[in-house]
PDB file of C-alpha atoms in Angstrom:
ATOM      1  CA  LEU A 231     251.314 -20.890 140.718  1.00  0.00           C
ATOM      2  CA  LYS A 232     248.604 -19.492 142.973  1.00  0.00           C
ATOM      3  CA  ASN A 233     248.565 -16.189 141.031  1.00  0.00           C
ATOM      4  CA  GLY A 234     248.225 -18.100 137.758  1.00  0.00           C
ATOM      5  CA  ALA A 235     245.198 -19.975 139.095  1.00  0.00           C
ATOM      6  CA  THR A 236     243.648 -16.675 140.188  1.00  0.00           C
ATOM      7  CA  VAL A 237     244.075 -15.228 136.686  1.00  0.00           C
ATOM      8  CA  LEU A 238     242.638 -18.343 135.022  1.00  0.00           C
ATOM      9  CA  ASN A 239     239.634 -18.437 137.363  1.00  0.00           C
ATOM     10  CA  ALA A 240     238.836 -14.801 136.512  1.00  0.00           C
ATOM     11  CA  HIS A 241     239.276 -15.400 132.766  1.00  0.00           C
ATOM     12  CA  THR A 242     236.166 -15.180 130.620  1.00  0.00           C
ATOM     13  CA  THR A 243     236.051 -17.482 127.624  1.00  0.00           C
ATOM     14  CA  LEU A 244     233.906 -16.488 124.688  1.00  0.00           C
ATOM     15  CA  LYS A 245     234.061 -19.808 122.845  1.00  0.00           C
ATOM     16  CA  PRO A 246     230.525 -20.873 123.904  1.00  0.00           C
ATOM     17  CA  PHE A 247     229.225 -17.439 122.926  1.00  0.00           C
ATOM     18  CA  PHE A 248     230.686 -17.606 119.418  1.00  0.00           C
ATOM     19  CA  GLY A 249     229.253 -21.095 118.917  1.00  0.00           C
ATOM     20  CA  LEU A 250     225.837 -19.810 119.914  1.00  0.00           C
ATOM     21  CA  LEU A 251     226.185 -16.686 117.768  1.00  0.00           C
ATOM     22  CA  SER A 252     226.969 -18.920 114.813  1.00  0.00           C
ATOM     23  CA  GLN A 253     223.801 -20.941 115.423  1.00  0.00           C
ATOM     24  CA  LEU A 254     221.596 -17.849 115.791  1.00  0.00           C
ATOM     25  CA  THR A 255     222.959 -15.894 112.821  1.00  0.00           C
ATOM     26  CA  VAL A 256     221.036 -16.086 109.547  1.00  0.00           C
ATOM     27  CA  GLN A 257     222.908 -16.951 106.364  1.00  0.00           C
ATOM     28  CA  ASN A 258     222.911 -13.480 104.759  1.00  0.00           C
ATOM     29  CA  ILE A 259     224.385 -11.643 107.776  1.00  0.00           C
ATOM     30  CA  GLN A 260     228.121 -10.974 108.024  1.00  0.00           C
ATOM     31  CA  TYR A 261     229.649  -9.428 111.139  1.00  0.00           C
ATOM     32  CA  LYS A 262     232.457  -6.906 110.661  1.00  0.00           C
ATOM     33  CA  LYS A 263     233.076  -5.779 114.234  1.00  0.00           C
ATOM     34  CA  PHE A 264     232.635  -7.356 117.663  1.00  0.00           C
ATOM     35  CA  GLN A 265     233.162  -5.559 120.948  1.00  0.00           C
ATOM     36  CA  PHE A 266     232.803  -7.266 124.328  1.00  0.00           C
ATOM     37  CA  SER A 267     232.606  -5.302 127.560  1.00  0.00           C
ATOM     38  CA  LYS A 268     232.749  -6.212 131.229  1.00  0.00           C
ATOM     39  CA  GLY A 269     229.327  -7.073 132.535  1.00  0.00           C
ATOM     40  CA  ASN A 270     228.765  -9.479 129.627  1.00  0.00           C
ATOM     41  CA  SER A 271     227.497  -6.913 127.165  1.00  0.00           C
ATOM     42  CA  PHE A 272     228.517  -6.866 123.538  1.00  0.00           C
ATOM     43  CA  GLU A 273     228.096  -4.863 120.355  1.00  0.00           C
ATOM     44  CA  LEU A 274     228.043  -6.206 116.807  1.00  0.00           C
ATOM     45  CA  ASP A 275     228.373  -4.328 113.525  1.00  0.00           C
ATOM     46  CA  GLY A 276     227.813  -6.042 110.235  1.00  0.00           C
ATOM     47  CA  ILE A 277     226.262  -6.110 106.807  1.00  0.00           C
ATOM     48  CA  ALA A 278     223.354  -7.958 105.240  1.00  0.00           C
ATOM     49  CA  LYS A 279     222.131  -8.625 101.725  1.00  0.00           C
ATOM     50  CA  SER A 280     218.785  -6.970 102.406  1.00  0.00           C
ATOM     51  CA  TYR A 281     216.728  -5.086 104.952  1.00  0.00           C
ATOM     52  CA  ASP A 282     214.566  -8.202 105.335  1.00  0.00           C
ATOM     53  CA  ASP A 283     217.640 -10.151 106.478  1.00  0.00           C
ATOM     54  CA  ILE A 284     218.353  -7.528 109.148  1.00  0.00           C
ATOM     55  CA  ALA A 285     214.748  -7.577 110.323  1.00  0.00           C
ATOM     56  CA  TYR A 286     214.760 -11.374 110.501  1.00  0.00           C
ATOM     57  CA  GLN A 287     218.043 -11.390 112.452  1.00  0.00           C
ATOM     58  CA  GLN A 288     216.623  -8.885 114.922  1.00  0.00           C
ATOM     59  CA  LYS A 289     213.554 -11.072 115.324  1.00  0.00           C
ATOM     60  CA  ILE A 290     215.749 -14.064 116.175  1.00  0.00           C
ATOM     61  CA  PHE A 291     217.840 -12.142 118.705  1.00  0.00           C
ATOM     62  CA  THR A 292     214.800 -10.661 120.440  1.00  0.00           C
ATOM     63  CA  SER A 293     212.702 -13.838 120.415  1.00  0.00           C
ATOM     64  CA  SER A 294     212.188 -15.593 123.722  1.00  0.00           C
ATOM     65  CA  GLN A 295     214.342 -18.494 122.493  1.00  0.00           C
ATOM     66  CA  GLY A 296     217.161 -16.144 121.415  1.00  0.00           C
ATOM     67  CA  GLN A 297     217.026 -14.285 124.718  1.00  0.00           C
ATOM     68  CA  LYS A 298     217.106 -17.553 126.647  1.00  0.00           C
ATOM     69  CA  TYR A 299     220.239 -18.697 124.849  1.00  0.00           C
ATOM     70  CA  MET A 300     222.002 -15.330 125.049  1.00  0.00           C
ATOM     71  CA  THR A 301     221.511 -15.010 128.809  1.00  0.00           C
ATOM     72  CA  HIS A 302     222.850 -18.506 129.533  1.00  0.00           C
ATOM     73  CA  CYS A 303     225.983 -18.598 127.388  1.00  0.00           C
TER      74      CYS A 303
END
């Protein structure tokens, strides 16, 4: 039982992250690949309807509000 508690305490849940990602993602962006690494870094690959959609998504992720949310999830 003690070993189970140790494993659960070390477990990282990504549910809050995916909720936040959903809120910060613009309508015309679709993610095809997600990779999460230790140290809380991640990589996303996806498609968009237009270059403008990609530029707008980048603007959201790099905005001060987007950075604030991404560092606290």
